[in-house]
């Protein structure tokens, strides 16, 4: 009796699991895998859309155009520069915020979490536009600095939230032990806290990197039109010039850069985790 | 008969149970003098004074919330006292921050540095002191050898067993030759079987290094296994300090008596025996001193309630007019020889009766006891 019941619940659980996996798998396939494969095909110019106004110039035309042009290479380096600057900026602001939110009183924590997370509920476009108006008023708009300020502000939660869990993982007793052993603040920060924080720093950095490489409303509104980012090149190529082959190619280069970063992070985290867990 | 007990008790109580403190020795050890610490309206530690000689292990026993951790934090310098003075080796450290106090601390959770090797953990304190590399390379393996971990130097803490991790913690705390060793429930997270060997290792290491050590615990087996002297702490107050035998055999109050072992706490009046009430001056007789005899040979006669085999001893319970006395005899596995309902006599040697001061009014009999 009980065995039968057990078997029945097991079957029910398996059916439920199969259903869930089926739904997720279908969604993944239809909304992600197939479009990505299609985009790869488009980027090679094989499957040309009716609206594409450009001649077929060989399967690697999009990539040749991107890599062969000083202009586009420069755009890629500018995008990378923005991404790494955003990482530095979010870390510089995020470390003290996350530390205070974790170690400070309850009120500090609430204020910081609300302040950091709340802007996520306001549309990026609305926020960028507001920032643009303000920066125009103080003559700072339409510059790399303006784009960086906007990017850091919008991506800050993606650094602060992992860092908060990182600070929570620091055992106060190890810090206390280090103190009793004669360690000063600097040694504690570098040798005790930083290694525990490293996986969170990496996770936050990867999130900020990928998001800032792909963000386009910020550079669109805050940046100089003649200095687009890679995401803006995709946007303009596809929507303004209807050059889907080139847009797909640049989008895939963006994706490849993200994958490289995720791969490097995975290796670094495995290295760091081997030391801790 | 009662007056005879009283006089016997008085003679005993006149023997001082505060330990013989030689001031010179303690001046080189630890002196805690009139320390008080409050958190808002909560008094965590109240007018607490104690001293330790070099190489001496003082075990502070108390229930949770007694102020033990506050005292430990006062010693390591994590917090500062409102009033009072703390001296290590004759040096006033009351206002000295933790990193310049020279306290070796060992915690229940080990608190090893997880991303450092065993070697680097133990070397940490030496490197903070800017000790030369060659000396670090010589002393760390030596220290690891002395705790039996010579072959584990390059391991990470998570690759070690709990007992090995705690030995690393001891090696790390002692290698800097601290002025005092502060041990916070150091055996609390270890298997019972492991605790015995670690306790003797701690005794050996502390005595050899000649560092005074304060061990904070709620487990009286820690006290019996490690301590040279023992102190009972409750609600921030140090109730009694002395050698194990003094505190065990001559507790000042029922709380102290019960904390170190099983105890019959009773009031003996006019040939009658009854359970002591809260705040009442009572006497204590340890169950191992209560002998079962023929009904006519006993000081009191009562009804045998039953007995329980407890490994090394057998606990018997006798009801005397509504008061239950416990009698322990060495458990040789034999039947105790009485049946439930038998009339038995109980007796004891007069020298085993201890007069107790009344417990404080706020004494809660359900308070956590080891």
Coordinates of C-alpha atoms in Angstrom, one line a residue:
Chain A
X1 CA 0.0 0.0 0.0
X2 CA 2.6 2.5 1.1
X3 CA 5.0 1.2 -1.6
X4 CA 2.3 1.8 -4.2
X5 CA 1.6 5.2 -2.9
X6 CA 5.3 6.0 -3.0
X7 CA 5.5 4.8 -6.6
X8 CA 2.5 6.9 -7.5
X9 CA 4.0 10.0 -6.0
X10 CA 7.3 9.3 -7.7
X11 CA 5.5 8.9 -11.1
X12 CA 3.6 12.1 -10.4
X13 CA 6.8 13.9 -9.6
X14 CA 8.5 12.6 -12.7
X15 CA 5.6 13.6 -14.9
X16 CA 5.7 17.1 -13.4
X17 CA 9.4 17.3 -13.9
X18 CA 9.1 16.1 -17.5
X19 CA 6.4 18.7 -18.1
X20 CA 8.5 21.5 -16.7
X21 CA 11.6 20.5 -18.6
X22 CA 9.5 20.2 -21.8
X23 CA 8.1 23.7 -21.4
X24 CA 11.5 25.2 -20.6
X25 CA 13.2 23.3 -23.3
X26 CA 10.7 24.3 -25.9
X27 CA 10.9 27.9 -24.9
X28 CA 14.7 27.7 -25.0
X29 CA 14.8 26.1 -28.4
X30 CA 12.2 28.3 -30.0
X31 CA 13.1 31.6 -28.4
X32 CA 16.9 31.3 -28.1
X33 CA 18.6 28.4 -29.9
X34 CA 16.8 28.6 -33.2
X35 CA 17.0 32.4 -33.5
X36 CA 20.7 32.3 -32.6
X37 CA 21.3 29.7 -35.3
X38 CA 19.3 31.7 -37.7
X39 CA 21.3 34.8 -36.8
X40 CA 24.5 32.9 -37.5
X41 CA 23.2 32.0 -40.9
X42 CA 22.1 35.6 -41.5
X43 CA 25.6 36.8 -40.5
X44 CA 27.1 34.6 -43.2
X45 CA 24.8 36.2 -45.7
X46 CA 23.3 32.8 -46.6
X47 CA 19.7 33.5 -45.6
X48 CA 19.1 36.9 -46.9
X49 CA 16.0 38.7 -45.8
X50 CA 13.8 40.3 -48.3
X51 CA 14.4 43.7 -46.8
X52 CA 18.1 43.4 -46.9
X53 CA 19.2 46.0 -49.4
X54 CA 22.8 44.9 -49.7
X55 CA 24.5 42.7 -52.2
X56 CA 25.8 39.3 -51.3
X57 CA 29.5 39.8 -51.0
X58 CA 30.6 36.3 -49.8
X59 CA 29.9 34.4 -46.5
X60 CA 32.4 36.3 -44.4
X61 CA 31.6 39.8 -45.7
X62 CA 30.2 41.0 -42.4
X63 CA 33.2 39.9 -40.4
X64 CA 35.7 41.1 -43.0
X65 CA 34.0 44.5 -43.0
X66 CA 34.2 44.7 -39.2
X67 CA 37.8 43.4 -38.7
X68 CA 39.1 45.1 -41.8
X69 CA 38.0 48.6 -40.8
X70 CA 40.0 50.8 -38.5
X71 CA 36.7 52.5 -37.6
X72 CA 34.9 49.4 -36.3
X73 CA 38.0 48.1 -34.5
X74 CA 38.2 51.4 -32.8
X75 CA 34.5 51.1 -31.8
X76 CA 35.2 47.7 -30.4
X77 CA 38.0 49.0 -28.3
X78 CA 35.9 52.0 -27.1
X79 CA 33.2 49.5 -26.1
X80 CA 35.7 47.4 -24.2
X81 CA 37.1 50.6 -22.6
X82 CA 33.6 51.5 -21.5
X83 CA 33.0 48.0 -20.1
X84 CA 36.2 47.9 -18.1
X85 CA 35.7 51.5 -16.9
X86 CA 32.2 50.5 -15.8
X87 CA 33.7 47.5 -13.9
X88 CA 36.2 49.8 -12.1
X89 CA 33.5 52.4 -11.4
X90 CA 31.0 49.9 -10.0
X91 CA 33.6 48.2 -7.9
X92 CA 34.8 51.6 -6.5
X93 CA 31.3 52.6 -5.6
X94 CA 30.0 49.1 -4.8
X95 CA 32.7 48.0 -2.3
X96 CA 31.9 50.7 0.4
X97 CA 28.2 50.4 -0.3
X98 CA 28.1 46.7 0.0
X99 CA 30.4 46.7 3.1
X100 CA 28.2 49.3 4.9
X101 CA 25.0 47.4 3.8
X102 CA 26.4 44.2 5.2
X103 CA 28.2 45.3 8.3
X104 CA 26.3 48.5 9.2
X105 CA 23.1 48.9 11.2
X106 CA 19.8 47.7 9.9
X107 CA 18.9 51.2 8.7
X108 CA 22.1 51.6 6.7
X109 CA 21.3 48.3 5.1
X110 CA 17.7 49.2 4.2
X111 CA 18.6 52.6 2.8
X112 CA 21.4 51.3 0.7
X113 CA 19.5 48.3 -0.7
X114 CA 16.5 50.5 -1.6
X115 CA 18.8 53.2 -3.1
X116 CA 20.8 50.7 -5.1
X117 CA 17.9 48.4 -6.3
X118 CA 15.1 50.9 -6.6
X119 CA 16.3 52.5 -9.9
X120 CA 15.9 49.0 -11.5
X121 CA 12.2 49.7 -11.4
X122 CA 12.5 52.8 -13.5
X123 CA 12.9 52.4 -17.2
X124 CA 16.5 52.8 -18.5
X125 CA 15.3 55.2 -21.2
X126 CA 13.6 57.4 -18.7
X127 CA 16.6 57.4 -16.4
X128 CA 19.0 58.1 -19.2
X129 CA 16.9 60.9 -20.5
X130 CA 16.7 62.5 -17.1
X131 CA 20.4 62.2 -16.6
X132 CA 21.0 63.6 -20.1
X133 CA 18.9 66.7 -19.3
X134 CA 20.8 67.2 -16.1
X135 CA 24.3 66.7 -17.7
X136 CA 23.3 69.1 -20.5
X137 CA 22.5 71.6 -17.8
X138 CA 26.0 71.3 -16.4
X139 CA 27.7 70.9 -19.8
X140 CA 28.8 67.4 -19.4
X141 CA 26.4 65.6 -21.8
X142 CA 27.5 63.8 -25.0
X143 CA 30.8 62.5 -23.8
X144 CA 32.5 59.3 -22.8
X145 CA 32.2 60.5 -19.2
X146 CA 28.5 61.0 -19.5
X147 CA 28.1 57.4 -20.9
X148 CA 30.3 56.0 -18.1
X149 CA 28.3 57.8 -15.4
X150 CA 25.0 56.6 -16.8
X151 CA 26.3 53.0 -17.2
X152 CA 27.8 52.8 -13.7
X153 CA 24.6 54.2 -12.2
X154 CA 22.4 51.7 -14.0
X155 CA 24.7 48.7 -13.5
X156 CA 25.6 49.4 -9.8
X157 CA 23.1 46.9 -8.4
X158 CA 24.7 44.1 -10.4
X159 CA 27.9 44.7 -8.6
X160 CA 26.5 45.6 -5.1
X161 CA 24.3 42.6 -4.7
X162 CA 27.0 39.9 -5.4
X163 CA 29.4 41.9 -3.2
X164 CA 26.9 41.9 -0.3
X165 CA 26.7 38.2 -0.4
X166 CA 30.5 38.1 -0.6
X167 CA 30.9 40.3 2.5
X168 CA 28.4 38.1 4.3
X169 CA 30.6 35.1 3.5
X170 CA 33.5 36.7 5.5
X171 CA 33.6 35.0 8.9
X172 CA 34.0 37.8 11.5
X173 CA 35.9 35.4 13.7
X174 CA 38.6 34.9 11.0
X175 CA 39.0 38.7 10.9
X176 CA 39.0 38.8 14.7
X177 CA 41.6 35.9 14.8
X178 CA 43.8 37.9 12.3
X179 CA 43.6 40.9 14.6
X180 CA 44.6 39.0 17.7
X181 CA 47.6 37.6 15.7
X182 CA 48.8 41.2 15.2
X183 CA 47.4 41.9 11.7
X184 CA 46.7 45.5 10.7
X185 CA 43.7 46.6 8.6
X186 CA 45.5 46.5 5.3
X187 CA 46.8 42.9 5.7
X188 CA 43.3 41.8 6.9
X189 CA 41.7 43.5 3.8
X190 CA 44.2 41.9 1.3
X191 CA 44.8 38.5 2.9
X192 CA 41.6 37.7 4.7
X193 CA 38.7 39.6 3.2
X194 CA 39.7 39.9 -0.5
X195 CA 40.2 36.2 -1.2
X196 CA 36.7 35.5 0.2
X197 CA 35.3 38.4 -1.8
X198 CA 37.0 37.3 -5.1
X199 CA 34.3 35.1 -6.5
X200 CA 31.7 37.8 -5.9
X201 CA 34.0 40.5 -7.4
X202 CA 34.4 38.2 -10.5
X203 CA 30.7 37.5 -10.8
X204 CA 29.8 41.2 -10.5
X205 CA 32.5 42.1 -13.0
X206 CA 31.2 39.6 -15.6
X207 CA 27.7 40.8 -15.2
X208 CA 28.7 44.5 -15.5
X209 CA 31.0 43.6 -18.5
X210 CA 28.3 41.8 -20.5
X211 CA 25.6 44.3 -19.6
X212 CA 27.7 47.4 -20.4
X213 CA 28.8 45.8 -23.7
X214 CA 25.2 45.4 -24.7
X215 CA 23.6 48.4 -23.2
X216 CA 22.5 50.8 -26.0
X217 CA 20.0 53.3 -24.6
X218 CA 22.7 54.9 -22.5
X219 CA 25.2 55.6 -25.2
X220 CA 22.3 56.4 -27.6
X221 CA 21.0 59.1 -25.3
X222 CA 24.1 60.2 -23.5
X223 CA 26.9 59.5 -25.9
X224 CA 28.2 61.4 -29.0
X225 CA 26.5 60.1 -32.1
X226 CA 29.8 59.9 -33.9
X227 CA 31.3 57.5 -31.3
X228 CA 28.8 54.6 -31.1
X229 CA 29.3 51.5 -29.1
X230 CA 29.1 48.0 -30.7
X231 CA 25.6 47.6 -29.4
X232 CA 24.7 50.9 -31.2
X233 CA 26.3 49.6 -34.4
X234 CA 24.0 46.6 -34.3
X235 CA 21.1 48.8 -33.6
X236 CA 21.9 51.2 -36.5
X237 CA 22.8 48.5 -39.0
X238 CA 19.6 46.6 -38.4
X239 CA 17.1 49.4 -37.9
X240 CA 18.5 52.4 -39.8
X241 CA 20.4 50.7 -42.6
X242 CA 18.5 47.4 -42.8
X243 CA 21.9 45.7 -43.1
X244 CA 20.9 42.5 -41.3
X245 CA 24.0 40.6 -42.3
X246 CA 26.3 43.1 -40.8
X247 CA 24.1 43.6 -37.7
X248 CA 24.1 39.8 -37.1
X249 CA 27.8 39.6 -37.5
X250 CA 28.5 42.4 -35.0
X251 CA 26.0 40.9 -32.6
X252 CA 27.8 37.5 -32.8
X253 CA 31.1 39.2 -32.2
X254 CA 29.6 40.8 -29.1
X255 CA 28.3 37.4 -28.0
X256 CA 31.7 35.8 -28.6
X257 CA 33.4 38.5 -26.4
X258 CA 30.8 37.8 -23.7
X259 CA 31.5 34.0 -23.9
X260 CA 35.3 34.6 -23.7
X261 CA 34.7 36.6 -20.5
X262 CA 32.4 34.0 -19.0
X263 CA 34.9 31.3 -19.8
X264 CA 37.7 33.2 -18.2
X265 CA 35.6 33.9 -15.1
X266 CA 34.7 30.2 -14.9
X267 CA 38.4 29.3 -14.8
X268 CA 39.3 32.0 -12.3
X269 CA 36.3 31.0 -10.0
X270 CA 37.2 27.4 -10.1
X271 CA 40.7 28.4 -9.1
X272 CA 39.4 30.5 -6.2
X273 CA 36.8 28.0 -5.1
X274 CA 39.4 25.2 -5.0
X275 CA 41.1 27.3 -2.3
X276 CA 38.0 27.8 -0.1
X277 CA 35.4 25.0 -0.3
Chain B
X1 CA 21.8 15.5 65.3
X2 CA 21.2 18.5 63.2
X3 CA 23.4 20.7 65.4
X4 CA 26.2 18.2 65.0
X5 CA 26.0 18.6 61.2
X6 CA 26.0 22.3 61.5
X7 CA 29.1 22.4 63.5
X8 CA 30.8 20.0 61.1
X9 CA 29.8 22.2 58.3
X10 CA 31.1 25.3 60.0
X11 CA 34.5 23.8 60.5
X12 CA 34.6 22.9 56.8
X13 CA 33.4 26.2 55.6
X14 CA 36.2 27.9 57.6
X15 CA 38.7 26.3 55.4
X16 CA 39.3 28.9 52.7
X17 CA 38.3 27.8 49.3
X18 CA 39.7 30.8 47.5
X19 CA 42.9 29.5 46.0
X20 CA 46.2 30.4 47.5
X21 CA 47.2 33.2 45.2
X22 CA 50.8 34.2 45.2
X23 CA 50.8 37.8 43.9
X24 CA 54.2 37.7 42.3
X25 CA 53.4 34.8 40.1
X26 CA 50.1 36.3 38.9
X27 CA 51.7 39.7 38.2
X28 CA 53.5 37.9 35.3
X29 CA 50.3 36.2 34.2
X30 CA 46.9 37.7 33.8
X31 CA 45.1 40.1 36.2
X32 CA 41.5 41.1 35.6
X33 CA 40.6 43.7 38.2
X34 CA 37.0 44.9 38.9
X35 CA 35.9 44.7 35.3
X36 CA 32.3 45.7 34.4
X37 CA 30.6 45.7 31.0
X38 CA 27.1 46.8 30.2
X39 CA 25.1 46.9 27.0
X40 CA 22.4 49.5 27.6
X41 CA 20.6 48.3 30.7
X42 CA 21.9 44.7 30.4
X43 CA 24.9 44.0 32.7
X44 CA 27.0 41.4 30.8
X45 CA 29.9 41.3 33.3
X46 CA 29.7 42.7 36.8
X47 CA 32.7 43.6 39.0
X48 CA 34.7 40.6 37.9
X49 CA 38.2 40.0 39.2
X50 CA 40.5 37.1 38.7
X51 CA 44.2 36.3 38.1
X52 CA 46.3 33.6 36.5
X53 CA 49.8 32.5 36.9
X54 CA 52.0 31.7 33.8
X55 CA 51.2 28.3 32.5
X56 CA 48.0 28.0 34.5
X57 CA 44.7 26.9 32.9
X58 CA 41.7 28.5 34.4
X59 CA 38.4 27.1 33.2
X60 CA 35.4 29.4 33.4
X61 CA 32.2 27.4 33.5
X62 CA 28.8 28.9 33.1
X63 CA 25.4 28.5 31.4
X64 CA 24.8 30.3 28.1
X65 CA 24.3 34.0 28.6
X66 CA 26.4 34.0 31.7
X67 CA 28.8 36.6 30.3
X68 CA 31.5 34.2 29.3
X69 CA 31.8 35.4 25.7
X70 CA 31.8 39.0 26.9
X71 CA 34.7 38.3 29.2
X72 CA 36.5 36.6 26.3
X73 CA 35.9 39.6 24.1
X74 CA 37.2 41.9 26.8
X75 CA 40.4 39.8 27.0
X76 CA 41.0 39.7 23.2
X77 CA 40.2 43.4 23.0
X78 CA 37.2 43.3 20.8
X79 CA 35.3 45.3 23.4
X80 CA 36.5 47.5 26.2
X81 CA 35.3 47.4 29.8
X82 CA 33.2 50.3 31.2
X83 CA 35.2 50.0 34.5
X84 CA 38.2 48.0 35.5
X85 CA 41.6 47.0 34.4
X86 CA 43.1 44.1 32.5
X87 CA 46.8 43.3 32.8
X88 CA 48.8 40.8 30.8
X89 CA 52.3 40.0 32.0
X90 CA 52.3 43.1 34.2
X91 CA 51.4 45.3 31.3
X92 CA 48.1 47.3 31.4
X93 CA 46.3 46.3 28.2
X94 CA 42.8 47.7 29.1
X95 CA 43.0 50.2 26.2
X96 CA 45.3 48.3 23.9
X97 CA 43.7 47.2 20.6
X98 CA 43.6 43.5 19.8
X99 CA 46.4 43.5 17.3
X100 CA 48.9 44.8 19.9
X101 CA 47.7 42.8 22.9
X102 CA 49.4 39.5 22.3
X103 CA 46.4 37.3 22.9
X104 CA 46.2 33.9 21.3
X105 CA 42.6 33.1 20.6
X106 CA 41.0 29.7 19.7
X107 CA 37.3 29.5 18.8
X108 CA 34.8 26.7 18.7
X109 CA 34.5 27.2 14.9
X110 CA 38.3 27.1 14.5
X111 CA 38.2 30.4 12.4
X112 CA 41.1 29.2 10.3
X113 CA 41.8 31.3 7.1
X114 CA 40.1 29.1 4.5
X115 CA 42.1 30.1 1.5
X116 CA 45.5 29.6 3.1
X117 CA 47.5 26.4 3.6
X118 CA 48.0 25.0 7.1
X119 CA 51.5 26.4 6.9
X120 CA 50.4 29.9 6.0
X121 CA 47.7 29.8 8.7
X122 CA 50.3 29.0 11.4
X123 CA 52.8 31.4 9.9
X124 CA 50.3 34.3 9.8
X125 CA 51.1 35.7 13.3
X126 CA 54.9 35.5 12.7
X127 CA 54.6 37.3 9.4
X128 CA 52.5 40.0 11.1
X129 CA 55.4 40.4 13.5
X130 CA 57.8 40.8 10.5
X131 CA 59.8 37.7 11.6
X132 CA 62.5 36.8 9.2
X133 CA 61.6 34.2 6.5
X134 CA 64.3 31.8 7.5
X135 CA 62.9 31.8 11.1
X136 CA 59.3 31.3 9.9
X137 CA 60.5 28.4 7.7
X138 CA 62.1 26.9 10.8
X139 CA 59.5 27.5 13.5
X140 CA 56.3 26.7 11.6
X141 CA 57.2 23.1 10.7
X142 CA 58.4 22.7 14.3
X143 CA 55.1 23.9 15.7
X144 CA 53.1 21.7 13.3
X145 CA 55.3 18.8 14.4
X146 CA 54.4 19.4 18.0
X147 CA 50.7 19.2 17.3
X148 CA 51.2 16.1 15.2
X149 CA 50.5 17.7 11.8
X150 CA 54.0 17.8 10.4
X151 CA 52.8 16.1 7.2
X152 CA 49.8 18.4 6.6
X153 CA 51.6 21.7 6.1
X154 CA 50.5 22.2 2.5
X155 CA 46.9 21.1 3.0
X156 CA 44.0 23.5 3.1
X157 CA 41.9 23.7 6.2
X158 CA 38.9 22.1 4.5
X159 CA 41.0 19.0 3.7
X160 CA 41.5 18.3 7.4
X161 CA 39.2 16.7 10.0
X162 CA 37.7 18.8 12.7
X163 CA 40.2 17.7 15.3
X164 CA 43.1 18.5 12.9
X165 CA 41.7 21.9 12.2
X166 CA 41.5 22.7 15.9
X167 CA 45.1 21.6 16.3
X168 CA 46.1 24.0 13.6
X169 CA 44.1 26.7 15.5
X170 CA 46.1 25.9 18.6
X171 CA 49.4 25.9 16.8
X172 CA 48.5 29.2 15.1
X173 CA 47.5 30.8 18.4
X174 CA 50.6 29.6 20.4
X175 CA 53.4 30.1 17.9
X176 CA 53.6 33.9 18.5
X177 CA 54.3 33.2 22.2
X178 CA 51.2 35.2 23.3
X179 CA 50.9 36.8 26.7
X180 CA 47.7 34.8 27.3
X181 CA 45.6 32.2 25.5
X182 CA 41.9 32.7 25.3
X183 CA 40.0 29.5 24.4
X184 CA 36.3 29.9 23.6
X185 CA 34.5 26.5 23.7
X186 CA 37.5 25.0 21.8
X187 CA 36.2 21.4 22.0
X188 CA 32.5 22.3 21.4
X189 CA 32.3 21.2 17.8
X190 CA 34.3 18.0 18.1
X191 CA 33.3 14.4 18.6
X192 CA 33.2 13.4 22.2
X193 CA 35.8 10.7 21.6
X194 CA 38.2 13.3 20.1
X195 CA 37.8 15.8 22.9
X196 CA 39.8 13.6 25.4
X197 CA 43.0 13.5 23.3
X198 CA 42.7 17.3 22.4
X199 CA 42.2 18.2 26.1
X200 CA 45.5 16.4 27.0
X201 CA 47.2 18.0 24.1
X202 CA 46.1 21.5 25.2
X203 CA 47.2 20.8 28.8
X204 CA 50.6 19.7 27.5
X205 CA 51.1 22.6 25.2
X206 CA 50.0 25.3 27.7
X207 CA 52.1 23.9 30.5
X208 CA 55.1 23.6 28.2
X209 CA 54.8 27.1 26.7
X210 CA 54.1 28.6 30.1
X211 CA 51.3 30.8 28.8
X212 CA 48.4 31.5 31.1
X213 CA 45.2 30.2 29.5
X214 CA 41.5 31.0 30.1
X215 CA 39.1 28.4 28.8
X216 CA 35.5 29.3 28.5
X217 CA 32.9 26.5 28.3
X218 CA 29.6 25.2 29.5
X219 CA 30.9 21.6 29.5
X220 CA 32.1 20.5 32.9
X221 CA 34.1 17.7 31.3
X222 CA 36.3 20.4 29.8
X223 CA 37.0 21.7 33.3
X224 CA 37.7 18.2 34.6
X225 CA 39.9 17.3 31.6
X226 CA 42.0 20.5 31.2
X227 CA 41.7 23.0 34.1
X228 CA 44.2 23.7 36.9
X229 CA 41.6 25.9 38.5
X230 CA 37.9 26.4 37.8
X231 CA 35.6 29.4 38.1
X232 CA 31.8 29.3 38.0
X233 CA 30.2 32.3 36.3
X234 CA 26.6 33.2 36.2
X235 CA 24.8 36.3 35.1
X236 CA 28.1 38.2 34.7
X237 CA 29.3 37.4 38.2
X238 CA 32.1 35.1 39.1
X239 CA 30.5 33.0 41.9
X240 CA 33.5 30.9 43.0
X241 CA 37.1 30.2 41.9
X242 CA 39.3 27.4 43.1
X243 CA 40.9 24.1 42.4
X244 CA 38.6 21.5 40.9
X245 CA 38.5 19.6 44.2
X246 CA 37.7 22.7 46.2
X247 CA 34.9 23.8 43.9
X248 CA 33.5 20.3 43.5
X249 CA 33.6 19.3 47.2
X250 CA 33.0 22.7 48.8
X251 CA 30.7 24.7 46.5
X252 CA 29.5 28.0 48.0
X253 CA 26.0 27.7 46.6
X254 CA 23.6 25.2 45.2
X255 CA 24.1 26.6 41.7
X256 CA 27.9 26.0 41.8
X257 CA 27.3 22.6 43.4
X258 CA 24.9 21.5 40.7
X259 CA 27.0 22.9 37.9
X260 CA 30.0 20.7 38.6
X261 CA 28.1 17.5 39.3
X262 CA 25.0 15.7 40.6
X263 CA 24.0 17.0 44.0
X264 CA 21.4 16.4 46.7
X265 CA 20.4 19.9 47.8
X266 CA 18.4 19.5 51.0
X267 CA 17.5 21.1 54.3
X268 CA 18.2 19.0 57.4
X269 CA 16.1 20.1 60.4
X270 CA 15.1 18.4 63.6
X271 CA 15.8 14.9 62.3
X272 CA 13.8 15.7 59.2
X273 CA 14.9 16.1 55.6
X274 CA 13.2 18.2 52.9
X275 CA 14.0 19.7 49.5
X276 CA 15.5 23.1 49.7
X277 CA 13.3 26.0 48.5
X278 CA 14.5 28.9 46.4
X279 CA 16.7 31.3 48.2
X280 CA 17.0 29.1 51.3
X281 CA 20.2 28.2 53.0
X282 CA 20.7 24.5 52.4
X283 CA 23.2 21.7 52.5
X284 CA 24.6 19.6 49.8
X285 CA 25.5 15.9 49.8
X286 CA 27.0 14.4 46.7
X287 CA 25.1 11.2 45.6
X288 CA 28.4 9.2 45.7
X289 CA 28.5 9.9 49.5
X290 CA 25.0 8.7 50.2
X291 CA 25.2 5.0 51.3
X292 CA 22.4 2.6 51.4
X293 CA 22.2 0.5 54.6
X294 CA 19.7 -1.5 56.6
X295 CA 16.7 0.6 57.7
X296 CA 17.8 0.7 61.4
X297 CA 21.4 1.6 60.6
X298 CA 20.7 4.8 58.6
X299 CA 20.4 8.4 59.6
X300 CA 17.1 8.3 57.7
X301 CA 14.9 5.5 56.5
X302 CA 13.0 5.7 53.2
X303 CA 11.4 3.9 50.4
X304 CA 13.6 2.6 47.5
X305 CA 12.1 4.1 44.3
X306 CA 14.3 2.5 41.7
X307 CA 17.8 2.6 40.2
X308 CA 19.3 3.3 36.8
X309 CA 22.5 1.8 35.4
X310 CA 24.7 4.7 34.2
X311 CA 27.8 3.1 32.8
X312 CA 30.5 3.7 35.4
X313 CA 27.9 4.2 38.2
X314 CA 24.4 3.2 39.3
X315 CA 22.0 5.9 40.4
X316 CA 19.5 4.9 43.1
X317 CA 16.6 7.0 44.2
X318 CA 15.1 6.9 47.7
X319 CA 12.0 8.7 48.8
X320 CA 12.2 10.0 52.4
X321 CA 8.8 11.5 53.3
X322 CA 8.4 13.1 50.0
X323 CA 12.0 14.2 49.4
X324 CA 13.9 12.2 46.9
X325 CA 17.6 11.5 47.6
X326 CA 20.0 10.2 45.0
X327 CA 22.7 7.7 45.9
X328 CA 25.4 6.7 43.4
X329 CA 27.4 3.6 43.7
X330 CA 30.1 2.4 41.4
X331 CA 28.4 0.4 38.6
X332 CA 29.9 -3.0 38.6
X333 CA 26.9 -4.3 36.7
X334 CA 25.5 -6.2 39.7
X335 CA 22.0 -5.8 40.8
X336 CA 21.8 -3.1 43.5
X337 CA 19.9 -5.6 45.7
X338 CA 16.8 -3.6 46.4
X339 CA 13.4 -3.7 44.9
X340 CA 11.1 -0.8 44.3
X341 CA 9.1 -0.3 47.6
X342 CA 11.8 -1.8 49.9
X343 CA 12.4 0.2 53.0
X344 CA 16.1 1.2 53.1
X345 CA 18.3 3.3 55.4
X346 CA 20.5 6.1 54.1
X347 CA 23.6 7.4 55.7
X348 CA 26.7 9.4 55.0
X349 CA 29.9 10.5 56.6
X350 CA 29.4 13.9 58.4
X351 CA 32.5 15.4 56.6
X352 CA 30.7 15.1 53.3
X353 CA 27.9 17.5 54.3
X354 CA 28.4 21.0 52.9
X355 CA 26.6 24.1 54.0
X356 CA 25.5 26.3 51.1
X357 CA 24.9 30.0 50.9
X358 CA 21.4 30.7 49.7
X359 CA 21.2 31.1 45.9
X360 CA 20.4 34.6 44.8
X361 CA 16.7 35.6 44.7
X362 CA 16.7 35.6 40.9
X363 CA 17.9 32.0 40.8
X364 CA 16.0 30.1 38.2
X365 CA 16.1 26.3 38.7
X366 CA 15.4 25.7 35.1
X367 CA 18.5 27.7 34.0
X368 CA 20.7 25.9 31.6
X369 CA 23.1 23.7 33.4
X370 CA 25.9 21.5 32.1

